[in-house]
Coordinates of C-alpha atoms in Angstrom, one line a residue:
X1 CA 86.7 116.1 123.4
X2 CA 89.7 113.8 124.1
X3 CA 89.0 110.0 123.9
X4 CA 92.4 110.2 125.8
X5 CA 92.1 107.8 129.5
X6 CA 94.6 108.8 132.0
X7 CA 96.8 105.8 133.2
X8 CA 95.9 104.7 136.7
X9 CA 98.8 104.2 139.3
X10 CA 99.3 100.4 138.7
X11 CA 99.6 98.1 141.5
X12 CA 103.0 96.7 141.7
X13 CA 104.6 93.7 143.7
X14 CA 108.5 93.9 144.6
X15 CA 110.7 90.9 144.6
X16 CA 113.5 90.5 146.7
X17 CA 117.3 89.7 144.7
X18 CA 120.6 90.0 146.3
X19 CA 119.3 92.0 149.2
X20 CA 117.7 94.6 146.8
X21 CA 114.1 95.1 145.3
X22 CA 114.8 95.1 142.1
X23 CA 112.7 93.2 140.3
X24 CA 109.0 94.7 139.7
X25 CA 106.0 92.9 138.7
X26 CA 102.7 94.3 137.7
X27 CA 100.1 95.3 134.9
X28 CA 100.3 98.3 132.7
X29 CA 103.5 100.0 134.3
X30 CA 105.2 102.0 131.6
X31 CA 104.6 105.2 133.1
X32 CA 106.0 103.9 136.6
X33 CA 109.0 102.1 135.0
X34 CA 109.9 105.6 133.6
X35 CA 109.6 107.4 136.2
X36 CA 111.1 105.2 138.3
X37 CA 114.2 105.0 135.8
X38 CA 114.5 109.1 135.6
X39 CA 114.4 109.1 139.5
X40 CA 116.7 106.5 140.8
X41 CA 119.1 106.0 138.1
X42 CA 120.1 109.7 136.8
X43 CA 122.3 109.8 133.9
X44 CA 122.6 112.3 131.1
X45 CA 121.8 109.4 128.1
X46 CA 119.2 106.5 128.5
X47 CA 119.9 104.2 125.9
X48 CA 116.8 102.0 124.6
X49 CA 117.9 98.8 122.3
X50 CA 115.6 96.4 121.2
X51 CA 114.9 94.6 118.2
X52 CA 112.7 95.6 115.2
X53 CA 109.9 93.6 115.8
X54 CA 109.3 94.8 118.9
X55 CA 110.3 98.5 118.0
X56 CA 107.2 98.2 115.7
X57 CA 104.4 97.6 118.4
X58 CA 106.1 99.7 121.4
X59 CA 108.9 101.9 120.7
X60 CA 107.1 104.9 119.4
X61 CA 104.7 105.6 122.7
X62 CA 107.6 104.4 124.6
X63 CA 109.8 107.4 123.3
X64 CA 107.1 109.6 123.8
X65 CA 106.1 109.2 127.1
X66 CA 109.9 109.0 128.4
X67 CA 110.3 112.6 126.6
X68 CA 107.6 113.8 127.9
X69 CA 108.0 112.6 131.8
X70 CA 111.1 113.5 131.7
X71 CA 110.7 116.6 131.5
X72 CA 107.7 117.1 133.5
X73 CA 110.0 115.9 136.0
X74 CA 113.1 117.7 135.4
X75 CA 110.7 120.7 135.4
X76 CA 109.4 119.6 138.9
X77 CA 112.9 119.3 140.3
X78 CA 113.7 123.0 138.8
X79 CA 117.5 121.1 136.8
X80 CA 117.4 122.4 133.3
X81 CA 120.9 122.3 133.5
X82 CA 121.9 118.7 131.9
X83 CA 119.5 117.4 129.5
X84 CA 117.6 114.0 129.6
X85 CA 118.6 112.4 126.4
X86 CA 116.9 109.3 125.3
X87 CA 117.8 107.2 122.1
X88 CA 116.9 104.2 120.8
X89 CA 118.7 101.3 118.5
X90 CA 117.0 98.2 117.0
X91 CA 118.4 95.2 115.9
X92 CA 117.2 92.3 113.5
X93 CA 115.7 89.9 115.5
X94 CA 116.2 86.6 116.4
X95 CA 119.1 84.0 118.2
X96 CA 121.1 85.0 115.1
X97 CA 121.9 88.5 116.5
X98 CA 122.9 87.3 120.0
X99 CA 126.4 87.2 118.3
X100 CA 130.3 89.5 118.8
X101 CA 129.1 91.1 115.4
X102 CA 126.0 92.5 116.6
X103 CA 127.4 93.3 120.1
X104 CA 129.6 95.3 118.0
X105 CA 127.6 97.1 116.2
X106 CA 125.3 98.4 119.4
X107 CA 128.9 99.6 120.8
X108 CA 129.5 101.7 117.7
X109 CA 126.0 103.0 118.1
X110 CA 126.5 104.1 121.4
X111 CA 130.1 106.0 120.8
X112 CA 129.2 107.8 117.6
X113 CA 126.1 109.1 119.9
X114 CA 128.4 110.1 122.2
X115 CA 127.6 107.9 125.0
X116 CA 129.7 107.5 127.7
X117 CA 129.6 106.2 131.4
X118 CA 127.2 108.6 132.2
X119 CA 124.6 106.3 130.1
X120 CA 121.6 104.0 131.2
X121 CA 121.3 100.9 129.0
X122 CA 117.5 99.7 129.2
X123 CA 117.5 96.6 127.2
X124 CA 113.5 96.3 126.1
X125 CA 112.7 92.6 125.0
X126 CA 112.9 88.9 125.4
X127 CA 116.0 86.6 126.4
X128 CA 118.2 87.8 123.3
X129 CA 118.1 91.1 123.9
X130 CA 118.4 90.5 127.6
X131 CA 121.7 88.6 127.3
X132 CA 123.0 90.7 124.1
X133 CA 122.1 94.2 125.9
X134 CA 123.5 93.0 128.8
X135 CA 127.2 91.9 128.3
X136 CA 127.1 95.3 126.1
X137 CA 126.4 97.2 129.8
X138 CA 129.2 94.9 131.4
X139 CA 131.8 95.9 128.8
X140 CA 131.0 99.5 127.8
X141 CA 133.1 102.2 129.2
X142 CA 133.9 99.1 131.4
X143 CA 130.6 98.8 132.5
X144 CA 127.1 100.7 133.2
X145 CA 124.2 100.6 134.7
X146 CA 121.8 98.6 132.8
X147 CA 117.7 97.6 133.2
X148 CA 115.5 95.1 131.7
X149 CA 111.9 95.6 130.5
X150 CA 111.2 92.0 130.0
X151 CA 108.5 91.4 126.8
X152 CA 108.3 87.3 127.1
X153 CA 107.2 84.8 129.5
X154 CA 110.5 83.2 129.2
X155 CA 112.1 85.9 129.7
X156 CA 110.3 87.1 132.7
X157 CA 110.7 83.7 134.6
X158 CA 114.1 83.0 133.4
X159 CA 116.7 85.1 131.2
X160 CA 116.0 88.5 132.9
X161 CA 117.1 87.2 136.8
X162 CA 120.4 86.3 137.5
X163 CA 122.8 89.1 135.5
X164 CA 124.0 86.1 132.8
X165 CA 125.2 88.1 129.8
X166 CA 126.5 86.5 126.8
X167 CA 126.8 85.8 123.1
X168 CA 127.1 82.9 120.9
X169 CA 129.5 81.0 118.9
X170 CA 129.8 78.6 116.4
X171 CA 131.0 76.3 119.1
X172 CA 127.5 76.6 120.9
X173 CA 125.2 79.4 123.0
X174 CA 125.9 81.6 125.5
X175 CA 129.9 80.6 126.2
X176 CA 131.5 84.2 125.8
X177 CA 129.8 86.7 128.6
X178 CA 129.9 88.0 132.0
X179 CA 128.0 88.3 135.0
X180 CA 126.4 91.5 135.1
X181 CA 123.6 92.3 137.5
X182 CA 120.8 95.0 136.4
X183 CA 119.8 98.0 138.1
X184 CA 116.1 97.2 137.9
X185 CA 113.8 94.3 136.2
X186 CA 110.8 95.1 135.1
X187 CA 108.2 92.3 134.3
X188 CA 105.2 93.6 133.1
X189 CA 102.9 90.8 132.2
X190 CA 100.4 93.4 129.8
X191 CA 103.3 92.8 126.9
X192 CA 102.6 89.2 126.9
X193 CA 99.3 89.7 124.9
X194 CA 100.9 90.5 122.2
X195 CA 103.1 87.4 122.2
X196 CA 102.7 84.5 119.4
X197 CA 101.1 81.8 121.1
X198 CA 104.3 79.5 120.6
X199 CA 106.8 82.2 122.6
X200 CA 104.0 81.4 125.5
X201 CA 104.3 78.2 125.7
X202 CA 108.1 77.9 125.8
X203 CA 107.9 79.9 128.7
X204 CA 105.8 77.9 130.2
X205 CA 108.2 75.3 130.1
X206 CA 110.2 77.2 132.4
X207 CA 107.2 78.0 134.6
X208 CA 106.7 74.2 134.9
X209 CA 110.2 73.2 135.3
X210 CA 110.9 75.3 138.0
X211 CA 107.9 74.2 140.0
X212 CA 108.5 70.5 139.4
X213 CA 111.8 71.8 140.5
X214 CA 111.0 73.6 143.7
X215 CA 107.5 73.4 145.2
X216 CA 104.6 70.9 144.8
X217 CA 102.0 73.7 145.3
X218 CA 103.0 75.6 142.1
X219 CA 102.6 72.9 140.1
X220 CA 99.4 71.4 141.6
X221 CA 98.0 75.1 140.7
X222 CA 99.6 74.4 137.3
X223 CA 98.5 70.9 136.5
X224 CA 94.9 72.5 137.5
X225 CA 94.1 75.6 136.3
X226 CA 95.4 75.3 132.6
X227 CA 92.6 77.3 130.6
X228 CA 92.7 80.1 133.1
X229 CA 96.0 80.3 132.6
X230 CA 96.4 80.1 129.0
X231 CA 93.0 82.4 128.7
X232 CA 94.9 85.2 130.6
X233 CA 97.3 85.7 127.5
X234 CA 95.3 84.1 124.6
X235 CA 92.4 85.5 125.0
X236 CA 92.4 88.9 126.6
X237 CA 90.4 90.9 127.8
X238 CA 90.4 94.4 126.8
X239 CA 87.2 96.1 127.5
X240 CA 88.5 98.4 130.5
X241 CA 91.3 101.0 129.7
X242 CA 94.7 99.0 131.3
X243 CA 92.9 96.4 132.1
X244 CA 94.7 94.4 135.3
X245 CA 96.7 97.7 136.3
X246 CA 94.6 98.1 139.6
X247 CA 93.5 95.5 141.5
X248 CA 90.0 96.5 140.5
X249 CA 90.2 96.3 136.6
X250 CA 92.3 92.5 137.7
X251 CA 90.1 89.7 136.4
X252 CA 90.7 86.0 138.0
X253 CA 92.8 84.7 135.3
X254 CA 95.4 87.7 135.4
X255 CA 95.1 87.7 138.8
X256 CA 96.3 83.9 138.5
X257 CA 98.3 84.6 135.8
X258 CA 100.4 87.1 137.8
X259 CA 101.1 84.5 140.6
X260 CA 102.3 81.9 138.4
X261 CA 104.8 84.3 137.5
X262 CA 106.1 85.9 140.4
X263 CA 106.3 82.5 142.1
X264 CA 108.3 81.3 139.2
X265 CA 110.4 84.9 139.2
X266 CA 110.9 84.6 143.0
X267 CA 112.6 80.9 143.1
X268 CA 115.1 81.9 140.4
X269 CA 116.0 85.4 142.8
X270 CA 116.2 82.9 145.6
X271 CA 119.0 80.8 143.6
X272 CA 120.5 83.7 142.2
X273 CA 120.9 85.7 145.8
X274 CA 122.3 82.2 147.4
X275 CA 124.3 81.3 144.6
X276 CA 124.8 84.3 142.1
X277 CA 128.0 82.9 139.9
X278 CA 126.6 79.2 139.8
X279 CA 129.1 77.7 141.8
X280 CA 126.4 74.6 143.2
X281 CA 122.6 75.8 144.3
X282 CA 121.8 77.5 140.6
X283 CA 122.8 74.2 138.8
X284 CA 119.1 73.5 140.3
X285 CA 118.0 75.4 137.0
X286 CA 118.4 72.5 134.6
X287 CA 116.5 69.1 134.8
X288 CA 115.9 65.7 133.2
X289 CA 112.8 63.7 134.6
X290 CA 113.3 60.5 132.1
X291 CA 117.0 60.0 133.7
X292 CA 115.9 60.2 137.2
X293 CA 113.2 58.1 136.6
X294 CA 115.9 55.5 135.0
X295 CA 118.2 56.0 137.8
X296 CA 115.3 54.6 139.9
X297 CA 115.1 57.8 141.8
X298 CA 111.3 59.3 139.9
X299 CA 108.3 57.2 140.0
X300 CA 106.2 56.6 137.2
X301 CA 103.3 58.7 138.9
X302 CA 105.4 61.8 139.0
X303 CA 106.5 61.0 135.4
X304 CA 102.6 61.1 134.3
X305 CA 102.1 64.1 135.9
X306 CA 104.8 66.1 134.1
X307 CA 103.4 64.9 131.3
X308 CA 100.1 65.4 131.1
X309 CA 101.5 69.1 132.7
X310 CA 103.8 69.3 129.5
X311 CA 100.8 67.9 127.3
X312 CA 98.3 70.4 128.6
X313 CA 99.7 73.7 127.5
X314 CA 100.6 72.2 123.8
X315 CA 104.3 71.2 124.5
X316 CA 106.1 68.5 123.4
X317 CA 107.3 65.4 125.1
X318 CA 109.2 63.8 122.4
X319 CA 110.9 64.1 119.1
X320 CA 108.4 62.4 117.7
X321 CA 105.7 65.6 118.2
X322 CA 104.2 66.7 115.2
X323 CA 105.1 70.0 116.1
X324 CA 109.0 69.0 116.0
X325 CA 108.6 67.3 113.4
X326 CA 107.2 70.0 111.2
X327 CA 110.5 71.7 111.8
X328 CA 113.0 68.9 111.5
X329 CA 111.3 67.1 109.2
X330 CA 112.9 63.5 108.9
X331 CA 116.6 64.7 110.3
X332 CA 118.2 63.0 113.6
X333 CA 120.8 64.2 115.5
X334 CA 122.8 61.0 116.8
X335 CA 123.3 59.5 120.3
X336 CA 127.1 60.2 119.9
X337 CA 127.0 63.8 118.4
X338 CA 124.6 64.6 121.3
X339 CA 126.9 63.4 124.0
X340 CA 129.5 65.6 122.1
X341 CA 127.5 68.7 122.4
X342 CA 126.7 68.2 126.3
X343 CA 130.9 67.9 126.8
X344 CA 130.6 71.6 126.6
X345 CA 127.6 72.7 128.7
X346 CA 128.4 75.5 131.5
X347 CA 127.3 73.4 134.4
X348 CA 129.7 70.2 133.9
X349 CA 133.0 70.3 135.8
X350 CA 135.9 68.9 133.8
X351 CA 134.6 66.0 131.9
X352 CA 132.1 65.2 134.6
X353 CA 128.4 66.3 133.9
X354 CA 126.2 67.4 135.9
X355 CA 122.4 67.6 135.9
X356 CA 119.6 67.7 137.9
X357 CA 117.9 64.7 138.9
X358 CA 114.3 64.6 140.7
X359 CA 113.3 62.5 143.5
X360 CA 109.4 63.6 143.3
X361 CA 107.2 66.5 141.8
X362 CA 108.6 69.8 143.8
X363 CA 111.9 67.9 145.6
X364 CA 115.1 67.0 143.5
X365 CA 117.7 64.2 144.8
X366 CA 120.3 66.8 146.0
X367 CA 119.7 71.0 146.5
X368 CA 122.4 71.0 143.5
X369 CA 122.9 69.6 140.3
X370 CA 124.2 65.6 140.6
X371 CA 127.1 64.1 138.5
X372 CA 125.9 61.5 136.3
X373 CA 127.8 59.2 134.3
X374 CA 127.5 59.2 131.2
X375 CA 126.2 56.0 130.3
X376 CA 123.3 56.5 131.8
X377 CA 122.6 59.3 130.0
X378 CA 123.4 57.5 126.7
X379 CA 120.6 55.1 127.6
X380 CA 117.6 57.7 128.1
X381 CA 118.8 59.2 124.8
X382 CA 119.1 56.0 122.5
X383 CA 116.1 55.4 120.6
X384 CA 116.4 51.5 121.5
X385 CA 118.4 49.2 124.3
X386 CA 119.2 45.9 124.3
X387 CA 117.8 43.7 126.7
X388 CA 119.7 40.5 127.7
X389 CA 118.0 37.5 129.0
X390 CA 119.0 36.1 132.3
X391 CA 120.8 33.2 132.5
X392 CA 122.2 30.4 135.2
X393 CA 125.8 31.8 135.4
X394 CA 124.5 35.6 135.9
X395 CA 124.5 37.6 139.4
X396 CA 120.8 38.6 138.3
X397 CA 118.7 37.5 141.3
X398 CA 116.3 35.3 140.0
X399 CA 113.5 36.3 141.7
X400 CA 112.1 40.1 140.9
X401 CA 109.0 41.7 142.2
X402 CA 107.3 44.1 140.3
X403 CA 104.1 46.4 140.2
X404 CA 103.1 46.6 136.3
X405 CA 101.5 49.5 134.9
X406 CA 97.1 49.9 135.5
X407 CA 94.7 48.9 132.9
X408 CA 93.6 51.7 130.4
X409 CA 90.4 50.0 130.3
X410 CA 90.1 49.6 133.8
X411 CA 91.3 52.9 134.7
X412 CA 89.1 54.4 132.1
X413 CA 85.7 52.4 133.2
X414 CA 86.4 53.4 137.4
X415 CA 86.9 57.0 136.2
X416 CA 83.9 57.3 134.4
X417 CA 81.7 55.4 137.4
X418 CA 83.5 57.9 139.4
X419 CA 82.7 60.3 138.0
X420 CA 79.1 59.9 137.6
X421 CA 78.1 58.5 140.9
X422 CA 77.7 60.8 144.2
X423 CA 80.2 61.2 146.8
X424 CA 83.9 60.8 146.8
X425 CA 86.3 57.9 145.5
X426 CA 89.6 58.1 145.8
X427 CA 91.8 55.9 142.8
X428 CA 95.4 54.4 143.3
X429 CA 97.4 52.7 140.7
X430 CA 95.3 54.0 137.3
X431 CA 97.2 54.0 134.6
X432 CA 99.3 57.2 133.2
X433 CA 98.4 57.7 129.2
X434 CA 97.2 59.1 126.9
X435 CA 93.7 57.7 126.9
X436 CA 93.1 58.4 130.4
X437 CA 94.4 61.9 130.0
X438 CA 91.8 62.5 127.3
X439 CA 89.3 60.8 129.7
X440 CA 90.1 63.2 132.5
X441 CA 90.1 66.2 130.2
X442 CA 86.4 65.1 129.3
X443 CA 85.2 64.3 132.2
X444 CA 86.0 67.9 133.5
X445 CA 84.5 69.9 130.2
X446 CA 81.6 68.3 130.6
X447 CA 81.1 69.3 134.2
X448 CA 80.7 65.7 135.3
X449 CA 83.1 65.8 138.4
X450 CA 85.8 67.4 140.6
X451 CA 89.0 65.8 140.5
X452 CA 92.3 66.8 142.5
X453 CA 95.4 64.6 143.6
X454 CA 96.7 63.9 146.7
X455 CA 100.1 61.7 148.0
X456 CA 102.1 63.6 145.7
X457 CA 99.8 62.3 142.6
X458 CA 99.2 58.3 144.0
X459 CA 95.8 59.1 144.7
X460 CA 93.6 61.0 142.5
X461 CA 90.3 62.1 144.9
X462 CA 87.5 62.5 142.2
X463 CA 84.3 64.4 143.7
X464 CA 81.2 62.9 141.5
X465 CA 78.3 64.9 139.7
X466 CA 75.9 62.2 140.1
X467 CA 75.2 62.3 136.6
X468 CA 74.8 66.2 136.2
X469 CA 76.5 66.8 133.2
X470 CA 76.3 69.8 131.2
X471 CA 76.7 70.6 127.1
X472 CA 80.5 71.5 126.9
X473 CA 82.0 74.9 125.7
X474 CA 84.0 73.4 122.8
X475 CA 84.1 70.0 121.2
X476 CA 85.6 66.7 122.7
X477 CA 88.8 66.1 121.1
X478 CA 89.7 62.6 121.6
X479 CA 92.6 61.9 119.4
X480 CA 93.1 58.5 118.8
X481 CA 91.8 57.2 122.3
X482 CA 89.2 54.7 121.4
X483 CA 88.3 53.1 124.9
X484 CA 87.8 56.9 125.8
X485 CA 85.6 57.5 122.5
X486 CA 83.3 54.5 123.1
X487 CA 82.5 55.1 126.8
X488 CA 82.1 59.0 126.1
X489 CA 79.4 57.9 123.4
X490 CA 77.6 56.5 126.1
X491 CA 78.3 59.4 128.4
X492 CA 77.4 62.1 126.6
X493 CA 73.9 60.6 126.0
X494 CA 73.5 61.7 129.7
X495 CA 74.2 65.2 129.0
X496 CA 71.1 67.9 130.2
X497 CA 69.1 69.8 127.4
X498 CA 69.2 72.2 130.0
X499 CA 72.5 73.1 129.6
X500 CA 72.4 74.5 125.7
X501 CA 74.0 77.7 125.0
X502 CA 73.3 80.8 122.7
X503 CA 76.7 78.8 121.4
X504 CA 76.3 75.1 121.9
X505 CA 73.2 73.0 121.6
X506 CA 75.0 69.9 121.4
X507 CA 78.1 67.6 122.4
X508 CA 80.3 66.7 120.0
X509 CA 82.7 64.1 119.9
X510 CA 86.0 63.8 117.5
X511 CA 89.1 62.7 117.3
X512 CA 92.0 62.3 114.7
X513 CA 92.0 61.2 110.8
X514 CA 92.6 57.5 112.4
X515 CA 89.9 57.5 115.2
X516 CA 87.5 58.5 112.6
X517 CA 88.3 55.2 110.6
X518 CA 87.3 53.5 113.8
X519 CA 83.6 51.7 113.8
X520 CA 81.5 52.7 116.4
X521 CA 78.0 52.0 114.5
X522 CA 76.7 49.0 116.3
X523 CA 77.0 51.2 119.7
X524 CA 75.4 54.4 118.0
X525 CA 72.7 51.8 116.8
X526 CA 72.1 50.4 120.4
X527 CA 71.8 54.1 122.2
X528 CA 69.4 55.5 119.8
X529 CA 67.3 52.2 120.0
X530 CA 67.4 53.4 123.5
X531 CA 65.7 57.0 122.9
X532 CA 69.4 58.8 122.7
X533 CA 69.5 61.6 119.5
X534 CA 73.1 60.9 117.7
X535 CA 74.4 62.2 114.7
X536 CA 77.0 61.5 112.5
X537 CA 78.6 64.6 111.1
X538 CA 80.7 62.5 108.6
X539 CA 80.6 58.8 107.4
X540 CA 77.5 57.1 109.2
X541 CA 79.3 54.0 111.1

């Protein structure tokens, strides 16, 4: 008996690009994609290039099934007179191929298989391919129809809308291409379970940018539903044969997944259908918050909230990140050499550059990329400034009022009585940091409280538990917050026995190699003089 499982019709969502919907979103749709390939684009060759990674997961059951369909349909139409070919070509992978070499080499490919204009390109993985494949459909036989089946996030919020084609060069990325728009793009958000957990969260940069970008709503969804998000691709679940394909087999988090995406997809058709050669609207696509917020355009609210956004899904927000580090190790590239490289990014016009500057989370200061000069952009990338104080002869008014930055112990104590009392209070002016993020974070894995923002992130509404707090499903990472470490000692004393697990019978608290240096004994000593069970799981104290 078969173990074989027919593959359901999946359900499928159509986004709108220059006045034609061609870009496809869904779950499980490689039999769909085929035949929708076979139907509307008829040509005597489809040519499938990808690189070798990727050819090692997909391309065999890929082949197979656009064999067989095709002739199932061919059959069905009664034309056995040209035959469906379909061939296939993988490159090394990697930003190193993206180059004139490699285009090459995919162009020889093609001729000494006898390819010619009578040939579908389907370029089958993430932004490399996309742009490589591409410029070869733009310049081959002097162009043909081409399609992407996009296998990254990035790549499926980004790189695969728009019809940019390019290589690189020594001199920098992407400056030899063309503008060449695909027949159909395919985003088919099953491929991103096999992604390395790294390639997802680059494009989630994207995913965030863009909303920051564009609309407020996206990234409230964003700043709010992180796990679900992250568990959609990390975490799988792949107990029902294609599992998301219907809306039946969909479980929440694809389900939420799915909409991150499309929304993300559909602002870059919307840019690309009102501005497809980048002449002013899709200059939107780049953005630098630190700069606004130096040009005195950004609040320091919005700037907290991109980055405990960037924070959240595991990206960096500096060159100091230990993950940057681990690749750079103790390299620097200069002020100077940096302003060197941006003389040749695409967006600038002459020697003027251009980038986008926000005025608040989901609204930027113009509905195009502004000039800025380039001092000011020296500034937000020196690692120091000098500051020079004011004196009698100076046009400096005198007199300067200022709103300084909340307490971390005072934001910290009103979240936590917040928290724990019953009702609602609604917070203005806590403080954006790290300690408070780790406080929040907390708060909300041990079920102690609601919280959501409001006034475009001034006010953060926290709905309180009275006290109902429940053992978390992992343990409380703290880093090196110790105002967060000592109150969540207390805290956690609080926690129900109710609420043990098969999993968890117990809170734990930790942080990093410094925060366990830190003494917390004569606090431990107190709470268990008070009838609270603590134990150390390393050095007592």
């Amino acid at each position: 008996m078969s173990n074989f499982t027919e593959q359901p019709e999946p359900f499928i969502e159509k986004i709108s690009i220059l006045h034609e919907e061609s870009i496809i979103i869904g779950f499980n749709l490689t039999k769909y994609m085929i035949r929708d390939i076979i139907l509307n684009i008829p040509v005597s060759t489809y040519a499938l290039i990808t690189d070798s990674n990727i050819a090692s997961i997909y391309l065999e059951n890929l082949s197979n099934q656009f064999k067989n369909l095709a002739s199932k349909l061919s059959l069905s139409k009664g034309n056995n007179t040209v035959p469906q070919r379909f061939i296939s070509y993988a490159i090394p992978p990697g930003e190193q191929s993206k180059s004139s070499d490699t285009k090459a080499d995919i162009e020889d490919f093609l001729l000494s298989q006898a390819c010619t204009r009578d040939t579908c390109i389907i370029a089958f993985g993430g932004g490399v391919i996309r742009d490589l494949v591409g410029f070869v459909a733009a310049t081959f036989m002097r162009g043909v129809p081409f399609v992407q089946v996009t296998t990254t996030l990035l790549a499926m919020v980004d790189s695969s809308i728009g019809g940019k084609t390019a290589v690189d060069t020594p001199h920098g990325k992407n400056l030899i291409g063309a503008f060449w728009q695909p027949k159909r793009i395919y985003i088919d958000i099953i491929y991103l379970e096999s992604l390395p957990e790294r390639q997802f969260i680059n494009g989630m940069a994207e995913v965030i940018k863009t909303a920051a970008i564009w609309k407020e709503s996206d990234f409230v969804i964003l700043e709010n539903k992180v796990a679900s998000i992250r568990d959609a691709v990390l975490n799988p679940k792949k107990d029902i044969p294609f599992q998301g394909a219907t809306l039946e087999t969909r479980t929440p988090s694809q389900s939420l997944l799915l909409s991150v995406i499309r929304s993300s997809a559909e602002f870059k058709a919307y840019v690309v259908t009102h501005d497809e050669k980048e002449s002013g609207l899709r200059g939107l696509l780049n953005l630098e918050a630190e700069l606004a917020r130096s040009l005195g355009h950004l609040n320091q609210v919005a700037i907290g909230r991109l980055v405990r956004c960037l924070e959240s899904y595991g990206l960096p927000i500096s060159l100091d990140d230990k993950n940057i580090r681990k690749f750079v190790g103790n390299r620097r590239c200069p002020v100077d050499k940096l302003m060197e490289i941006m003389k040749v990014d695409k967006k600038n016009i002459g020697d003027k550059k251009r980038i986008v500057i926000l005025s608040g989370i989901g609204k930027t200061l113009e509905q195009k990329a502004t000039f800025v000069a380039d001092s000011a952009i020296r500034k937000v990338l020196s690692p120091a400034v000098s500051i020079i104080p004011v004196n009698s002869s100076s046009n400096v008014p005198k007199h300067i009022t200022m709103t300084t930055p909340g307490s971390k112990s005072i934001s910290n104590r009103v979240l936590v009585l917040s928290a724990l009392g019953i009702g609602t209070c609604r917070l203005k002016g806590l403080l954006h940091s790290d300690d408070t993020q780790v406080m929040l974070v907390a708060l909300q894995n041990l079920g102690g409280a609601k919280f959501e923002w409001e006034d475009s992130g001034e006010t953060l509404v926290v709905t309180g538990g009275g006290g109902n707090l429940k053992v978390p499903d992992k343990e409380i990472y703290l880093g090196n917050a110790g105002t967060a470490a000592r109150f969540l000692t207390t805290v956690c004393t609080l926690v129900s026995a109710e609420t043990k697990t098969e999993t968890r019978n117990n809170t734990i608290i930790t942080g990093n190699a410094r925060m366990k240096q830190r003494p917390i004994g004569h606090l431990v000593d107190a709470l268990r003089k008070n009838g609270s069970k603590i134990n150390y799981l390393e050095n007592e104290g």
